Coordinates of C-alpha atoms in Angstrom, one line a residue:
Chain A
X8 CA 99.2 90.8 79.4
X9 CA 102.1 88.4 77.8
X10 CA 105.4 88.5 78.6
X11 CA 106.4 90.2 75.5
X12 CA 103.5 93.0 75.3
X13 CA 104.4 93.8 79.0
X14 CA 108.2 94.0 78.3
X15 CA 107.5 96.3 75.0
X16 CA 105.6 98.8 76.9
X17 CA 107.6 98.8 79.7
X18 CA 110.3 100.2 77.4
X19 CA 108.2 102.3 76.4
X20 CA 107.4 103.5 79.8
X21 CA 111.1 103.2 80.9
X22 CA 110.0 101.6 84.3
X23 CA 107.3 99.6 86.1
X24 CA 105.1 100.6 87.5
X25 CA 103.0 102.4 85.0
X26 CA 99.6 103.8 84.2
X27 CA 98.2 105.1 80.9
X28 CA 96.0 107.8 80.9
X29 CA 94.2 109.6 78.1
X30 CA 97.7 109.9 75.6
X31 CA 100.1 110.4 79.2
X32 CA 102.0 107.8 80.5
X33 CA 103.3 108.1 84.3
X34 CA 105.8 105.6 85.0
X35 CA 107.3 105.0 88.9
X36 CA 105.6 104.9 91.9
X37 CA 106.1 108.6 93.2
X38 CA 105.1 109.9 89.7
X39 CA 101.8 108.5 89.5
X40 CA 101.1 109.0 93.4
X41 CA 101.7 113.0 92.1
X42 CA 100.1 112.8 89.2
X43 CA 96.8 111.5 91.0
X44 CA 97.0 114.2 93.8
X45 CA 97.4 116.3 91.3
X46 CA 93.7 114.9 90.0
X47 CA 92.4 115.7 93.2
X48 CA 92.6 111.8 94.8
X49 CA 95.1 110.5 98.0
X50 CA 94.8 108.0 99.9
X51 CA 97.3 109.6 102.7
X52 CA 95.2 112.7 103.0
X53 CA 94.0 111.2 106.5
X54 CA 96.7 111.4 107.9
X55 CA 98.9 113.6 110.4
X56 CA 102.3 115.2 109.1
X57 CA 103.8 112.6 112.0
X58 CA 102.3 109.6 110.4
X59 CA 103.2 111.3 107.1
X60 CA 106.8 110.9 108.1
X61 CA 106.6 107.6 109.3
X62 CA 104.9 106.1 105.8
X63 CA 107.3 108.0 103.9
X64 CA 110.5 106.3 105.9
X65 CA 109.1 102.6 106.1
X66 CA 108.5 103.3 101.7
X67 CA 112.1 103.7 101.6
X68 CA 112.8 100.8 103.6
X69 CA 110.6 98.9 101.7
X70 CA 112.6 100.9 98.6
X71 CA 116.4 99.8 99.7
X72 CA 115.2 96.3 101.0
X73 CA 113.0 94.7 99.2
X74 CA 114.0 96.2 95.9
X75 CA 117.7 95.9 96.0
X76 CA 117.0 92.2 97.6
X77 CA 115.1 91.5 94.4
X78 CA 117.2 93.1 92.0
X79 CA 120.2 91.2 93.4
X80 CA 118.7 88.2 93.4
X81 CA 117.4 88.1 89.7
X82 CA 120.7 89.6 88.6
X83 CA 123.4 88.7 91.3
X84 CA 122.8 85.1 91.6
X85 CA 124.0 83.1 89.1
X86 CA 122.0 80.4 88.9
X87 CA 118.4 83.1 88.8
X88 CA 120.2 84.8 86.1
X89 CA 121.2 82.1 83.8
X90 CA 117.7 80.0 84.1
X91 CA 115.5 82.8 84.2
X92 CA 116.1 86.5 83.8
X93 CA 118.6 86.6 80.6
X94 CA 115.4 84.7 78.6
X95 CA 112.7 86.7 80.4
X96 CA 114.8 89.6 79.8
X97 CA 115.7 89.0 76.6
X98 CA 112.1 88.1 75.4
X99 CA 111.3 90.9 73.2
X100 CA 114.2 90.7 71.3
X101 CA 115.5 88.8 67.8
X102 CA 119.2 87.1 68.8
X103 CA 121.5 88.4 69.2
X104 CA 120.1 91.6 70.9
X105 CA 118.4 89.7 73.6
X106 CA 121.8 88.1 74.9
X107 CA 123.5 91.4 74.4
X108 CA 120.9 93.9 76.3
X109 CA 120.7 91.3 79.1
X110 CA 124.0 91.1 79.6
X111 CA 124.5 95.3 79.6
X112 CA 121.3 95.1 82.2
X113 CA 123.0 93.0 84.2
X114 CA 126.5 95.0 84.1
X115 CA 124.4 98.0 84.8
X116 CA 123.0 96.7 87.7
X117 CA 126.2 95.0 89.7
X118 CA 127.7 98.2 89.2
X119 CA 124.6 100.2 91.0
X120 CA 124.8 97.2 93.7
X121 CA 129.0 97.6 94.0
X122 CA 128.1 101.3 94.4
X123 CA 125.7 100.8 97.2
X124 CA 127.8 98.3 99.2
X125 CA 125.9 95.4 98.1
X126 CA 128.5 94.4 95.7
X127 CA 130.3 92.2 98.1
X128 CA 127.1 90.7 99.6
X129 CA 126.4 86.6 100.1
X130 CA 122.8 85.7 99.0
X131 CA 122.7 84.7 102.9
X132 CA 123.1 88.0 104.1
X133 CA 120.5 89.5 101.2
X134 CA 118.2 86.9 103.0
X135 CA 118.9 88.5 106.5
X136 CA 118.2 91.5 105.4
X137 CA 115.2 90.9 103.7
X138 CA 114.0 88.9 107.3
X139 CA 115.0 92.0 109.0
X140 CA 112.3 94.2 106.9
X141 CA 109.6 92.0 106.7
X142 CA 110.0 91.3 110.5
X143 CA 109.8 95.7 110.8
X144 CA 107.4 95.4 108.4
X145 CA 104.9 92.6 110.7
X146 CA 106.0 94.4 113.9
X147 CA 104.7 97.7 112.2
X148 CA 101.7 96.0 111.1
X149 CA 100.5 94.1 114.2
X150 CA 97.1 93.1 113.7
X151 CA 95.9 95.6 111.9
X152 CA 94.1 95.7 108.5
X153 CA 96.5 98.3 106.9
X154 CA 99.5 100.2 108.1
X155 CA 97.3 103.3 109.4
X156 CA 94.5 101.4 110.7
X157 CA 91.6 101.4 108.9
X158 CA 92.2 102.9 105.3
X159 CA 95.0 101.6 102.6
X160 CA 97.5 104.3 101.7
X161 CA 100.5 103.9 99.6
X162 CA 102.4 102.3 101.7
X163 CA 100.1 99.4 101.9
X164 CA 99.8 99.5 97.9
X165 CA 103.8 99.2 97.5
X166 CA 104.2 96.7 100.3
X167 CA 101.5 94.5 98.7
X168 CA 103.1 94.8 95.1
X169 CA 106.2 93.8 96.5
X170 CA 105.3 90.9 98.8
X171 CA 102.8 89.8 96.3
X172 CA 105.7 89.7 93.5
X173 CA 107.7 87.7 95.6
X174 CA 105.4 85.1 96.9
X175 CA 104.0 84.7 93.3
X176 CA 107.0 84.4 91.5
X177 CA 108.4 80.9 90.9
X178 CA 112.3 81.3 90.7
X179 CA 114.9 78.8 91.2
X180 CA 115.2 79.6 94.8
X181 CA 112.4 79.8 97.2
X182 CA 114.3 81.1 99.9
X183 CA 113.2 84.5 99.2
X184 CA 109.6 83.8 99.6
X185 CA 109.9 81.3 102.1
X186 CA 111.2 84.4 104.6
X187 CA 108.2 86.4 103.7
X188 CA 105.7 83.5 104.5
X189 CA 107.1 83.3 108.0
X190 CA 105.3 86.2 108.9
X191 CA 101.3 85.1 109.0
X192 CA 100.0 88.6 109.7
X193 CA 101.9 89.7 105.9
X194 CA 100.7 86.3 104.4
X195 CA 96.9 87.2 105.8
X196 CA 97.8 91.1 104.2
X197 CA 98.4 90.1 101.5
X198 CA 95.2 87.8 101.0
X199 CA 92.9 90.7 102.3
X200 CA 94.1 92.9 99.2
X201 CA 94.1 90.3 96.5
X202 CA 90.1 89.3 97.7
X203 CA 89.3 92.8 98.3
X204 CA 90.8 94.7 95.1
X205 CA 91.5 91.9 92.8
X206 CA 88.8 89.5 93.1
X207 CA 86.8 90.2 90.1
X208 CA 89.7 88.5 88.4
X209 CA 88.3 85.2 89.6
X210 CA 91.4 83.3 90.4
X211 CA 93.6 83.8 93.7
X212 CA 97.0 83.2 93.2
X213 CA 98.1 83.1 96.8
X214 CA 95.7 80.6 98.5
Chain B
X17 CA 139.3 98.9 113.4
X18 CA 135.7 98.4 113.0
X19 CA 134.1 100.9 110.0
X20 CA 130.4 101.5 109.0
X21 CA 127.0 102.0 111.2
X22 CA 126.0 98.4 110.6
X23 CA 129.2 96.8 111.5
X24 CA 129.4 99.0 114.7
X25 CA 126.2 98.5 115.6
X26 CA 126.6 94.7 116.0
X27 CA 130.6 94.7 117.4
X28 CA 128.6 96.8 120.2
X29 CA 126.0 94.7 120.5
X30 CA 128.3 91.9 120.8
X31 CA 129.9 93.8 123.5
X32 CA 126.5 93.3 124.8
X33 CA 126.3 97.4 125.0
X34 CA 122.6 98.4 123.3
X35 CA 120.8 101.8 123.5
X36 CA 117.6 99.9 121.6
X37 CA 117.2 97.8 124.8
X38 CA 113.9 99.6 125.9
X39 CA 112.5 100.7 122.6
X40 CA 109.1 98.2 121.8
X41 CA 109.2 95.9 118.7
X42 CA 107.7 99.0 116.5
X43 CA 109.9 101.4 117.5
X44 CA 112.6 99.2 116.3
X45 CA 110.9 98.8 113.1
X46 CA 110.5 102.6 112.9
X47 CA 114.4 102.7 113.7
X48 CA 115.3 100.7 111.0
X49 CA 112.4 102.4 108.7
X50 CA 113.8 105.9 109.7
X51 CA 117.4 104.7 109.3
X52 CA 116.6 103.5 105.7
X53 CA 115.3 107.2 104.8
X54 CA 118.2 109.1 105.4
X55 CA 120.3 106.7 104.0
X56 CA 118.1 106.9 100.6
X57 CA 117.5 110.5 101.1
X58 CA 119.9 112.8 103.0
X59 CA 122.7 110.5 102.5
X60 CA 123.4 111.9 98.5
X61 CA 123.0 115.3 99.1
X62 CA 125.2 114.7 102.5
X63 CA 127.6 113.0 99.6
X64 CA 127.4 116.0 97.4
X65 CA 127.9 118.8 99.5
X66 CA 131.4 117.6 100.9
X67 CA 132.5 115.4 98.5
X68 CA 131.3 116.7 94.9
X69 CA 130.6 120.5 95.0
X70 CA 133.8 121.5 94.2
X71 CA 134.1 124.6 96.2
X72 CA 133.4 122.7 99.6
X73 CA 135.1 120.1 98.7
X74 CA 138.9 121.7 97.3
X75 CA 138.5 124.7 100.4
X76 CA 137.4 122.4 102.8
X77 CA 136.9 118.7 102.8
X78 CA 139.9 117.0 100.8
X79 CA 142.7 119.8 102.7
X80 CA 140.8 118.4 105.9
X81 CA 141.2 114.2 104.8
X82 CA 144.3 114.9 103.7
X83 CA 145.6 116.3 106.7
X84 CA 144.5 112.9 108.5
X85 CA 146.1 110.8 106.0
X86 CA 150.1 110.5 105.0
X87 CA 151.4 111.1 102.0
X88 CA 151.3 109.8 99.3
X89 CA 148.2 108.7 100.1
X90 CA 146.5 112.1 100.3
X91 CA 147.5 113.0 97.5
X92 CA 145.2 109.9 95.6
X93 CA 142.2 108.9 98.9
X94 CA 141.1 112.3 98.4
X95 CA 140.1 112.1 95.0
X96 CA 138.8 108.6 94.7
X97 CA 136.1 109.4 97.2
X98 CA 134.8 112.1 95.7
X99 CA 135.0 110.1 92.5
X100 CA 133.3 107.2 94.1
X101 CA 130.7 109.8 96.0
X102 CA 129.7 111.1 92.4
X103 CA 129.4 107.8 90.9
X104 CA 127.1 106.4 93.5
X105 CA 125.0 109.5 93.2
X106 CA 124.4 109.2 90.1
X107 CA 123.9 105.6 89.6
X108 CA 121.2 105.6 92.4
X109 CA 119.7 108.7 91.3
X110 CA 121.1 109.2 88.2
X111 CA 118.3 107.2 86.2
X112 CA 116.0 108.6 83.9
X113 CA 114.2 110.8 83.0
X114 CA 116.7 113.0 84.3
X115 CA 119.6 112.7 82.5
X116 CA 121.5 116.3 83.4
X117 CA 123.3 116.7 86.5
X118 CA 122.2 120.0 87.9
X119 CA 118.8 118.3 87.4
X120 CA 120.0 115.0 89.5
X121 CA 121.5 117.9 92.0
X122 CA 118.2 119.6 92.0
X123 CA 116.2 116.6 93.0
X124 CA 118.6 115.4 95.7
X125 CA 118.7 118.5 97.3
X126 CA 115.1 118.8 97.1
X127 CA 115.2 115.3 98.5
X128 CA 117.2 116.3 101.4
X129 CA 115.2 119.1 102.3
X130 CA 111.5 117.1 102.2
X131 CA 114.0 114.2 104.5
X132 CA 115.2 117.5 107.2
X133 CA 111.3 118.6 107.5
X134 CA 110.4 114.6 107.8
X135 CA 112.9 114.3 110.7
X136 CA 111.5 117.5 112.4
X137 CA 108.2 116.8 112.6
X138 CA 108.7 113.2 113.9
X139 CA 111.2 114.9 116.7
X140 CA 108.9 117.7 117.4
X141 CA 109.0 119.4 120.8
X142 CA 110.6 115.7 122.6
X143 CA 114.4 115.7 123.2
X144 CA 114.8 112.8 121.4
X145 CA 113.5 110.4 119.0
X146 CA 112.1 108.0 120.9
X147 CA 111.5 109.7 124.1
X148 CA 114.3 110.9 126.9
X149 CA 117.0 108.7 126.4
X150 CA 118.4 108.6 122.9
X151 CA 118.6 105.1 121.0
X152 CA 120.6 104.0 117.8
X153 CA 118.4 106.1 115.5
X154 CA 119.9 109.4 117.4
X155 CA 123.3 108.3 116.9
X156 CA 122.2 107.9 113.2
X157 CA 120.7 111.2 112.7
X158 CA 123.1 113.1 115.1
X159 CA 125.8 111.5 112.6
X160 CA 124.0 112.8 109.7
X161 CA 123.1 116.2 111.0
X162 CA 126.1 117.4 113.1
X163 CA 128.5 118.0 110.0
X164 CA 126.2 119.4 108.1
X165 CA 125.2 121.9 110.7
X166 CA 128.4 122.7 111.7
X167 CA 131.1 122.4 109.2
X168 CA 131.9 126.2 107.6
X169 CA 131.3 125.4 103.7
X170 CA 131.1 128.2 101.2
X171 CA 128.4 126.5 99.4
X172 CA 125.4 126.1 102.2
X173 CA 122.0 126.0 100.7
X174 CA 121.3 122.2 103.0
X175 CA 122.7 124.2 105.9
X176 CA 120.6 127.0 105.3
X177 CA 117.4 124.8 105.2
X178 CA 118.5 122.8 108.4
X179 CA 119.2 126.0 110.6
X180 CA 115.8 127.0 109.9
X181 CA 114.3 124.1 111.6
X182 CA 114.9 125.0 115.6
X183 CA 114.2 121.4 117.1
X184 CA 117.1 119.8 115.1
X185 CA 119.6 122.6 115.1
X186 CA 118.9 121.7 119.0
X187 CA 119.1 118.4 119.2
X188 CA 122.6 118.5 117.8
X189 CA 123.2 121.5 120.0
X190 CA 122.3 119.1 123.2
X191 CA 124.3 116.1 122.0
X192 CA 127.4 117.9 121.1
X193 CA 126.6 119.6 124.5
X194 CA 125.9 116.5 127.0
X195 CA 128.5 114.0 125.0
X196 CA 131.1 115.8 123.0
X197 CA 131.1 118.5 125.8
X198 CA 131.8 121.4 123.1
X199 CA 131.1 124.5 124.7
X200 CA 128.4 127.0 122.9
X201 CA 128.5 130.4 122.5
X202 CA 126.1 133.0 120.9
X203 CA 126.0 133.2 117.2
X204 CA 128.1 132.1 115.9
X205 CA 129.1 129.4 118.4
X206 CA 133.1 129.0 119.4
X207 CA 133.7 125.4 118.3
X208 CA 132.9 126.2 114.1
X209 CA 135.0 129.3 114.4
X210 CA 138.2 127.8 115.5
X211 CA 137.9 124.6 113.6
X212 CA 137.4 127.0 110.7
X213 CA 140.6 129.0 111.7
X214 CA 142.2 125.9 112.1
X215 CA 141.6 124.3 108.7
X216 CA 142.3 127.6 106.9
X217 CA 146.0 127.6 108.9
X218 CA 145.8 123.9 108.1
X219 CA 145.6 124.3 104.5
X220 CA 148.6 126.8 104.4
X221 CA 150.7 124.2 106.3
X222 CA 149.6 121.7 103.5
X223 CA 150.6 124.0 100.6
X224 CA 153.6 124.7 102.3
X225 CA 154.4 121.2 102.8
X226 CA 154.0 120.0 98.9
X227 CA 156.2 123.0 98.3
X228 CA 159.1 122.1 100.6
X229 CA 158.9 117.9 99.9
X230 CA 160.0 119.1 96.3
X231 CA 163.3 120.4 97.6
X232 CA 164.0 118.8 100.9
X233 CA 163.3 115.1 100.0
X234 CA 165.7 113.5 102.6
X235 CA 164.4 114.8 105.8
X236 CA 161.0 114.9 105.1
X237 CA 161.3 111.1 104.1
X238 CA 161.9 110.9 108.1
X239 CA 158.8 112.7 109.2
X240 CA 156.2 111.0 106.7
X241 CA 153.1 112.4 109.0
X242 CA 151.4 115.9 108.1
X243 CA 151.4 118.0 111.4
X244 CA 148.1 117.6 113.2
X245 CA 145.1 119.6 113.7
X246 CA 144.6 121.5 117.0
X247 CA 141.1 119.5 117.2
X248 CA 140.4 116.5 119.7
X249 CA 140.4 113.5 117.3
X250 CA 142.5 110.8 117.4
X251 CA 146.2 111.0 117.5
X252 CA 148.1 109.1 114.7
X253 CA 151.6 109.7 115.6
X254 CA 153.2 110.1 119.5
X255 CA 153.6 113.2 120.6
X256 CA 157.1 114.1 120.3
X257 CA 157.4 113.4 116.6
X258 CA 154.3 115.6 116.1
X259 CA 155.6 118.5 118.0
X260 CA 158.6 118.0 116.1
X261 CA 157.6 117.5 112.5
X262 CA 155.2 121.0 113.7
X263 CA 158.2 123.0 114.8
X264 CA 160.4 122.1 111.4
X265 CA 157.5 123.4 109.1
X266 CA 155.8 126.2 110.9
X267 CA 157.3 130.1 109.2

């Protein structure tokens, strides 16, 4: 899907993710991992209460991590923001809305990270604590296929959007997914999802 | 003065004092998963029931900061936190589609309570997290749990749902217990009850206070501090101004 298309329904949606089914539209992770349940499909149905608890805690990690981390970097760092967000941002939009939303998007979102203690953060320490998670995140994993062994569950589906996101996402700074590529065992992850789930597609964007 | 769990954490460690040192590499990666749960889970509804419900927070927690801070600045530290509890509350879960905040309330609290039950099952039956000795991710729920447990609020419905679940309620019981060495009584246990009686006398010494700095200003410029709590928490002022400052406003 374009640039544009994507950014029109996303408004639409309010967030990404989203899925469209029938005339509904689900939009956020925990939404549509409800809504499917609710359709009588989970891929965590394996698994004990205890390991329930722990996929729910490393989601949130992933959550306040990863997500903040990226946030801040597309709309913290000056240098991301001026070259790429405000006109990927903007996109949709005829001038002068597209300068004026990105700028209220960014406001928005320095106050969320000033209300969460990230306000005062150096993109150095952002970069430590994105190494810290995606070191938990490789310890966790070991050499295992997925999280919890041998079947996928959600946790392995938001940690693969995520990583892949990052690693395929050319921004002015490759810091970001120069961290994740220090870990091999996410790298190979990573790969086994895009070949297994996305092959079809024909082209691999990570090899 | 070193403030917040990370910066702690690594002025200790720097100290070369760590309670992770025999944990494996994935419990430390559950440690830090775990840690990141309560922070984006308990942590609002933690915010909310001192800081924004206003019935726990003018009857208990503001008279209970303000004691701990001089004036003026009780009268203003007070309110900007539970300004600044609100507003991150609902800029992190404040987006839509819910755009009321009884419904953001709802939904943290529900939050909360999914996060208590988490925590339970992955204590279960052991007496701590990560085996018999407790680690960094005790310290963190123990820091979490303990004033919520507790603290005497009017408004309890988190308390209610985490004295319900026996293996945290005694958890906290065994750390207050073996480190804060708080004795425990039947229901309901000593240490609440005269904290409770203490921050009710507390509160009339406060009220009292405001009254008489709007006649007497000169000698209560001397004695800027607010008479302390009979609780064992740091001391702010030496001893003999305290006693002092205690005798001059008590009836």
């Amino acid at each position: 899907m374009s640039l544009v298309a994507e950014a029109f329904v996303s408004q639409i949606a309010g967030k990404v993710p989203f899925i469209h089914v029938g005339n509904q539209v689900v939009s956020e992770l925990g939404p549509i991992v409800q809504f499917v349940k609710a359709k009588g499909h989970s891929l965590s149905d394996g698994l004990d209460e205890v390991q329930k608890a722990e996929m729910k805690a490393y989601m949130e990690l992933v959550n306040n991590m990863l997500l903040t981390a990226e946030l801040y970097l597309q709309w913290c760092d000056e240098a991301t923001v001026g070259e790429i967000t405000h006109a990927r941002y903007g996109s949709p939009y005829p001038w002068p809305l597209n300068h004026i939303l990105a700028y209220q998007k960014q406001w928005e979102i320095k106050r969320k990270m000033k209300a969460i203690g990230w306000g005062n953060k150096t993109l150095d320490q952002v970069l430590e604590d994105v190494d810290q998670c995606c070191q938990a995140l490789s310890q966790r994993l070991g050499t295992q296929p997925y999280f919890f062994n041998k079947q996928p569950t959600e946790l392995d589906a938001l940690v693969f959007g995520h990583l892949y996101t990052i690693l395929t996402t050319q921004l002015t700074n490759d810091e970001l997914s120069e961290k994740v590529k220090n870990y091999s065992n996410l790298l190979a992850f990573c790969r086994r999802i895009e070949q297994h789930y996305f092959e079809e597609r024909g082209k691999g964007r990570l090899s | 003065i070193v403030c917040q769990p990370a910066k702690i954490l690594n002025f200790l460690r720097r100290q070369k004092y760590n309670a992770d040192y025999e944990l494996t590499a994935k419990q430390g990666a559950d440690t830090l998963a775990y840690v990141a749960l309560l922070e984006e889970k308990l942590l609002p509804a933690a915010l909310h029931t001192f800081w924004v419900e206003s019935d726990n927070y003018f009857t208990v927690t503001k008279p209970w900061f303000a004691s701990r801070i001089p004036f003026p600045l009780s009268l203003i530290l007070p309110g900007r936190m539970s300004r600044g509890a609100l507003n991150r509350i609902l800029l992190t879960r404040g987006a839509p589609p819910l755009y009321q905040l009884q419904e953001v309330e709802a939904q943290i609290y529900r939050d909360a309570k999914e996060c208590l039950n988490l925590l339970s099952y992955r204590l279960g039956t052991s007496q701590f997290f990560f085996g018999d000795t407790p680690c960094t991710l005790d310290a963190y729920v123990f820091g979490f749990l303990a004033p919520l447990y507790k603290v005497r609020f009017p408004k309890v419905q988190l308390q209610e749902h985490l004295k319900q679940l026996s293996n945290l309620c005694r958890f906290c019981d065994d750390i207050l217990h073996s480190y804060f060495r708080l004795t425990l009584g039947g229901t309901p246990p000593a240490g609440p009850e005269s904290v409770d009686a203490n921050l009710r006398k507390l509160t009339q010494l406060v009220n009292k206070e405001s009254n008489l700095i709007e006649k007497m200003d000169d000698k209560l410029r001397q004695s800027p501090q607010l008479p302390p709590r009979k609780l064992p928490t740091l001391r702010l002022t030496p001893a003999e101004e305290e006693s002092n400052s205690f005798q001059r406003l008590s009836p």
